[in-house]
Amino acid sequence: MEDDFERYALTGWFPGHMFKAGKKMEEALSLVDMAVELVDARAPFLTRNPNLRRILANKPFQLIANKQDLASPAACNAWKQYCMEKGLPIHFQDSRRMANVKALPALWRKMVLDARQAKGVTRPLLRPVRVIIAGVPNIGKSTLVNHLGDRNRAQVGPKPGVTRSNQWIPIGNGVELLDTPGILWPKIRNKKHELLLGLLNILNDELLPPELLAEYLAWELERQNIPINWGGYGLDGVPSDATTLLEAIAKKRSFVKPGGKLDVERAAITFVKDFRDGRLGRITLEMPPQPKESSPSEAPKQ
Ligand SMILES: Nc1nc2c(ncn2[C@@H]2O[C@H](COP(=O)(O)OP(=O)(O)OP(=O)(O)O)[C@@H](O)[C@H]2O)c(=O)[nH]1
Ligand SMILES: [Mg+2]
């Protein structure tokens, strides 16, 4: 399957939102002691917001790769190793599982208190540690916040010393969360990046035609040589192109438009949904960067 995605222009949807949300985020970050950024375990760096850590200055920061259950376990391990070597530990989790998230508040409190100590602050912190959960749309922020905050929801309310529109949700362990939707917009690098964000359901589905998302997904599967059960779509093996694939799916599922033409759009929606729901298997779309191989001219002389 050919890689020719650059022939499509970017949808150009982000800049306005990015600016407004960026300003709001800067305000929110000035109120918290630390930030937690949620990224997608299937593409951890391509779903990061490059500006968050810069805005945070010297405050503690935790990177959580969410939706671990949908990512390849081997790839998650490779990412853990890579990030550890870079001095930015990454924690993988499925935020829908309570067992995965219950230890987080105590860890966040410790991170903030340790950072104060490292700065030489000796005054005890007499208030709860304040944390914001940030990340791109649909990444699982509310899922995590609700898991952590459920029991204390009723107590939510404005507190003195905090702007009235900002509310704090106490979550126990001496931690409270800033109740602001910590939505970040990723900086879209190129068309392939935009399609990846679309595939991961981070961009609004109305922005990108499903056939294009399906073509990109099929191309990624082929590029990475990821085996999937093509037989389930009525194919003998890897399809030669996206049209063959979508027509096979439409035939197999009897997706036919009035007049008898195959409904390839519906086939594309099905294929993309199967990926998003994990029915194609646990698939990672972005691997950690490889160390640059030395070119022959740079190779050490024997
Ligand atoms: N498979 C899987 N799904 C998850 C996980 N965490 C959240 N989800 C699902 O992802 C979807 C989005 O979750 P939300 O918590 O609404 O995401 P959000 O970041 O608050 O989204 P916005 O408010 O739109 O920015 C929901 O369908 C969740 O059930 C996870 O770890 N694994
Ligand atoms: Mg939300």
XYZ file of C-alpha atoms and ligand atoms in Angstrom:
335
model
C 0.000 0.000 0.000
C 1.481 3.301 -1.101
C 2.323 6.140 1.272
C 0.982 9.227 -0.422
C -0.870 10.894 2.425
C 0.941 14.192 2.034
C -1.165 14.925 -1.036
C -3.984 15.816 1.370
C -3.975 19.207 3.060
C -4.265 19.486 6.834
C -7.793 20.252 7.985
C -6.450 23.355 9.718
C -8.855 22.994 12.601
C -6.553 23.437 15.545
C -4.861 26.829 15.687
C -7.771 28.907 17.085
C -8.655 26.372 19.728
C -5.028 25.823 20.548
C -4.461 29.447 21.378
C -7.505 29.805 23.625
C -6.978 26.500 25.388
C -3.261 27.247 25.757
C -3.984 30.510 27.611
C -6.490 28.770 29.900
C -4.009 26.003 30.561
C -1.274 28.490 31.496
C -3.648 30.044 34.053
C -4.607 26.631 35.430
C -1.001 25.518 35.717
C -0.094 28.559 37.787
C -2.562 27.290 40.446
C -1.345 23.721 40.788
C 1.638 22.085 42.468
C 2.056 19.498 39.734
C 0.576 18.283 36.461
C -0.162 14.820 35.194
C -0.231 14.485 31.414
C -2.229 11.633 29.951
C -1.081 10.384 26.564
C -2.244 7.459 24.446
C -0.254 4.270 25.048
C -0.544 3.497 21.307
C 1.403 6.640 20.343
C 2.862 8.181 23.496
C 4.907 11.034 22.060
C 2.662 11.858 19.124
C -0.189 12.438 21.602
C 1.847 14.636 23.939
C 1.588 18.376 24.046
C 5.103 19.676 23.600
C 4.350 22.898 25.488
C 3.028 21.521 28.753
C 6.329 20.829 30.424
C 7.715 24.172 29.267
C 4.778 26.055 30.829
C 5.123 24.048 34.055
C 8.594 25.416 34.671
C 10.072 23.533 37.622
C 6.961 21.875 39.003
C 6.808 18.091 39.267
C 5.312 16.310 36.288
C 4.087 12.784 35.627
C 3.575 11.236 32.201
C 0.876 8.546 32.109
C 0.279 6.448 28.996
C -3.388 5.569 29.198
C -5.330 2.838 27.352
C -2.494 0.408 27.929
C -4.976 -2.413 27.305
C -5.109 -1.387 23.627
C -1.342 -1.139 23.045
C 1.177 -3.863 22.230
C 2.783 -5.105 25.498
C 6.222 -5.355 23.838
C 5.943 -1.779 22.584
C 4.904 -0.563 26.067
C 8.060 -2.154 27.476
C 10.201 -0.557 24.769
C 8.682 2.846 25.609
C 9.265 2.364 29.355
C 12.892 1.577 28.690
C 13.333 4.500 26.282
C 11.686 7.034 28.585
C 13.618 5.801 31.606
C 16.888 6.315 29.701
C 15.757 9.840 28.761
C 15.041 10.665 32.424
C 11.283 10.970 31.893
C 9.638 7.910 33.417
C 6.356 6.919 31.803
C 3.654 5.009 33.624
C 1.310 2.773 31.598
C -2.219 2.095 32.803
C -5.834 1.350 31.978
C -7.655 4.131 33.819
C -10.888 2.185 33.861
C -9.409 -0.230 36.401
C -9.520 1.019 39.970
C -6.582 -1.187 40.958
C -4.426 0.753 38.477
C -5.211 4.198 39.756
C -5.730 4.007 43.504
C -2.051 4.431 44.391
C -1.686 7.629 42.334
C -2.776 10.305 44.858
C -0.248 9.172 47.484
C 2.456 9.129 44.792
C 1.562 12.667 43.643
C 1.689 13.982 47.226
C 5.092 12.428 47.650
C 6.354 13.908 44.362
C 5.300 17.418 45.426
C 6.691 17.122 48.963
C 9.977 15.687 47.642
C 10.254 18.571 45.162
C 9.732 21.115 47.968
C 12.378 19.419 50.025
C 14.797 19.362 47.088
C 14.284 23.135 46.716
C 15.144 23.571 50.394
C 11.611 24.563 51.510
C 11.333 23.663 55.185
C 7.840 25.099 55.927
C 5.348 22.234 56.209
C 2.626 22.228 53.523
C -0.553 22.870 55.497
C -2.956 22.404 52.601
C -3.625 19.516 50.216
C -1.352 19.049 47.226
C -2.980 20.483 44.072
C -2.860 18.514 40.859
C -4.209 18.956 37.337
C -4.883 16.076 34.972
C -4.185 17.286 31.442
C -4.189 15.688 28.020
C -5.574 15.723 24.503
C -9.334 15.190 23.979
C -10.806 11.739 24.634
C -7.662 10.420 26.266
C -9.358 9.378 29.529
C -9.031 12.443 31.798
C -12.609 12.285 33.096
C -12.385 8.522 33.541
C -9.347 8.968 35.773
C -10.731 11.983 37.657
C -14.045 10.247 38.333
C -12.315 7.152 39.599
C -10.240 9.187 41.984
C -12.882 11.681 43.021
C -16.174 9.813 43.161
C -16.532 9.456 46.912
C -15.950 13.137 47.569
C -17.817 14.699 44.682
C -20.434 16.184 47.024
C -17.811 18.245 48.830
C -16.670 20.041 45.705
C -16.857 23.791 46.097
C -14.920 27.011 45.732
C -12.340 27.667 48.391
C -10.935 30.946 49.671
C -7.852 32.090 47.896
C -8.807 30.401 44.646
C -10.472 32.107 41.690
C -14.172 31.456 41.963
C -14.399 29.628 38.665
C -11.740 27.128 39.719
C -12.902 24.338 41.951
C -10.917 21.730 43.786
C -12.003 18.130 44.151
C -10.573 16.486 47.278
C -9.540 12.927 46.493
C -8.059 11.815 49.794
C -4.414 11.256 50.711
C -4.031 15.024 51.090
C -4.505 15.674 47.367
C -7.032 17.733 45.426
C -7.604 17.962 41.708
C -8.265 21.169 39.808
C -11.713 20.783 38.327
C -10.918 22.372 34.990
C -11.065 20.353 31.813
C -7.329 20.111 31.238
C -7.682 19.825 27.500
C -4.516 20.221 25.487
C -4.256 20.315 21.721
C -1.430 18.435 20.104
C 0.658 20.362 17.622
C -0.070 18.642 14.325
C 3.141 18.064 12.402
C 1.894 16.758 9.067
C -0.921 14.853 7.415
C 0.196 11.475 8.753
C 0.237 12.870 12.281
C -3.256 14.257 11.746
C -4.501 10.875 10.508
C -2.942 9.113 13.488
C -4.740 11.499 15.858
C -7.950 10.856 13.915
C -7.513 7.112 14.159
C -7.001 7.359 17.920
C -10.248 9.337 18.145
C -8.515 12.465 19.371
C -9.719 14.586 16.463
C -13.379 14.991 15.734
C -14.585 12.316 13.307
C -16.263 14.917 11.109
C -12.862 16.308 10.160
C -11.448 13.320 8.322
C -13.186 11.047 5.801
C -13.444 7.486 7.197
C -12.042 6.035 3.962
C -8.869 8.063 4.454
C -8.548 6.922 8.087
C -9.069 3.318 6.970
C -6.443 3.690 4.238
C -3.976 5.111 6.743
C -4.688 2.278 9.197
C -4.214 -0.385 6.501
C -0.966 1.321 5.465
C 0.298 1.369 9.090
C -0.549 -2.326 9.558
C 1.366 -3.191 6.417
C 4.292 -0.882 7.185
C 4.725 -2.418 10.630
C 3.954 -5.900 9.402
C 1.257 -6.350 12.044
C -0.615 -9.604 11.517
C -4.365 -9.338 11.809
C -7.147 -11.748 10.959
C -7.823 -10.627 7.369
C -9.995 -13.725 6.943
C -12.570 -12.098 9.225
C -12.994 -9.486 6.485
C -13.315 -12.092 3.743
C -9.716 -11.749 2.505
C -7.112 -14.494 1.946
C -4.221 -12.343 3.158
C -2.926 -8.761 3.315
C -5.009 -6.645 0.901
C -3.102 -5.058 -1.978
C -4.760 -1.685 -1.451
C -7.379 0.067 0.660
C -10.091 -0.168 -2.015
C -9.764 -3.969 -2.144
C -9.982 -4.096 1.641
C -13.019 -1.839 1.968
C -14.871 -3.618 -0.833
C -14.149 -6.983 0.819
C -15.487 -5.731 4.162
C -18.591 -4.280 2.490
C -19.232 -7.584 0.675
C -18.645 -9.705 3.758
C -20.948 -7.566 5.911
C -23.489 -6.925 3.118
C -23.046 -3.151 3.313
C -24.889 -2.120 0.184
C -26.272 1.283 -0.725
C -29.699 1.733 -2.320
C -29.096 0.939 -5.982
C -26.798 -1.986 -5.161
C -23.384 -0.227 -4.894
C -21.079 -1.406 -2.090
C -21.065 0.987 0.869
C -17.321 1.453 1.318
C -17.796 4.364 3.721
C -19.622 2.084 6.158
C -16.904 -0.529 5.651
C -14.274 2.086 6.519
C -16.151 3.127 9.673
C -16.326 -0.544 10.721
C -12.607 -1.143 10.126
C -11.600 1.969 12.078
C -13.995 1.117 14.923
C -12.615 -2.421 15.101
C -9.161 -0.901 15.600
C -10.336 1.635 18.197
C -12.158 -1.022 20.199
C -9.153 -3.356 20.178
C -10.795 -5.990 17.980
C -7.782 -6.070 15.636
C -5.521 -6.832 18.607
C -3.246 -4.691 20.757
C -1.589 -2.362 18.275
C 0.926 0.434 18.874
C 1.268 3.044 16.146
C 4.397 4.825 17.356
C 7.591 3.154 18.512
C 10.309 4.974 20.474
C 12.847 6.776 18.279
C 15.808 4.587 17.368
C 19.278 5.858 18.217
C 20.704 7.377 15.027
C 22.770 4.789 13.168
C 26.178 6.159 12.364
C 26.661 6.805 8.663
C 29.644 5.119 6.941
C 31.618 8.382 7.067
C 31.054 8.646 10.855
C 31.826 4.991 11.540
C 34.901 4.503 13.689
C 37.976 3.578 11.671
C 39.150 0.000 12.111
N -9.681 0.920 26.530
C -9.602 1.959 27.355
N -10.497 2.948 27.272
C -10.387 3.986 28.119
C -9.367 4.093 29.091
N -9.520 5.261 29.770
C -10.598 5.855 29.233
N -11.129 5.104 28.241
C -12.281 5.404 27.376
O -11.916 6.520 26.554
C -13.068 7.324 26.278
C -12.784 8.776 26.627
O -12.641 8.872 28.041
P -12.887 10.253 28.824
O -12.527 9.999 30.237
O -14.230 10.818 28.530
O -11.783 11.163 28.123
P -11.493 12.735 28.340
O -10.015 12.890 28.234
O -12.122 13.206 29.594
O -12.192 13.345 27.070
P -12.617 14.907 26.827
O -13.411 15.349 28.017
O -13.417 14.816 25.571
O -11.358 15.648 26.626
C -14.220 6.696 27.078
O -14.950 5.872 26.198
C -13.509 5.864 28.154
O -14.267 4.750 28.569
C -8.411 3.017 29.150
O -7.448 3.039 29.922
N -8.580 1.986 28.262
Mg -13.539 14.762 29.885
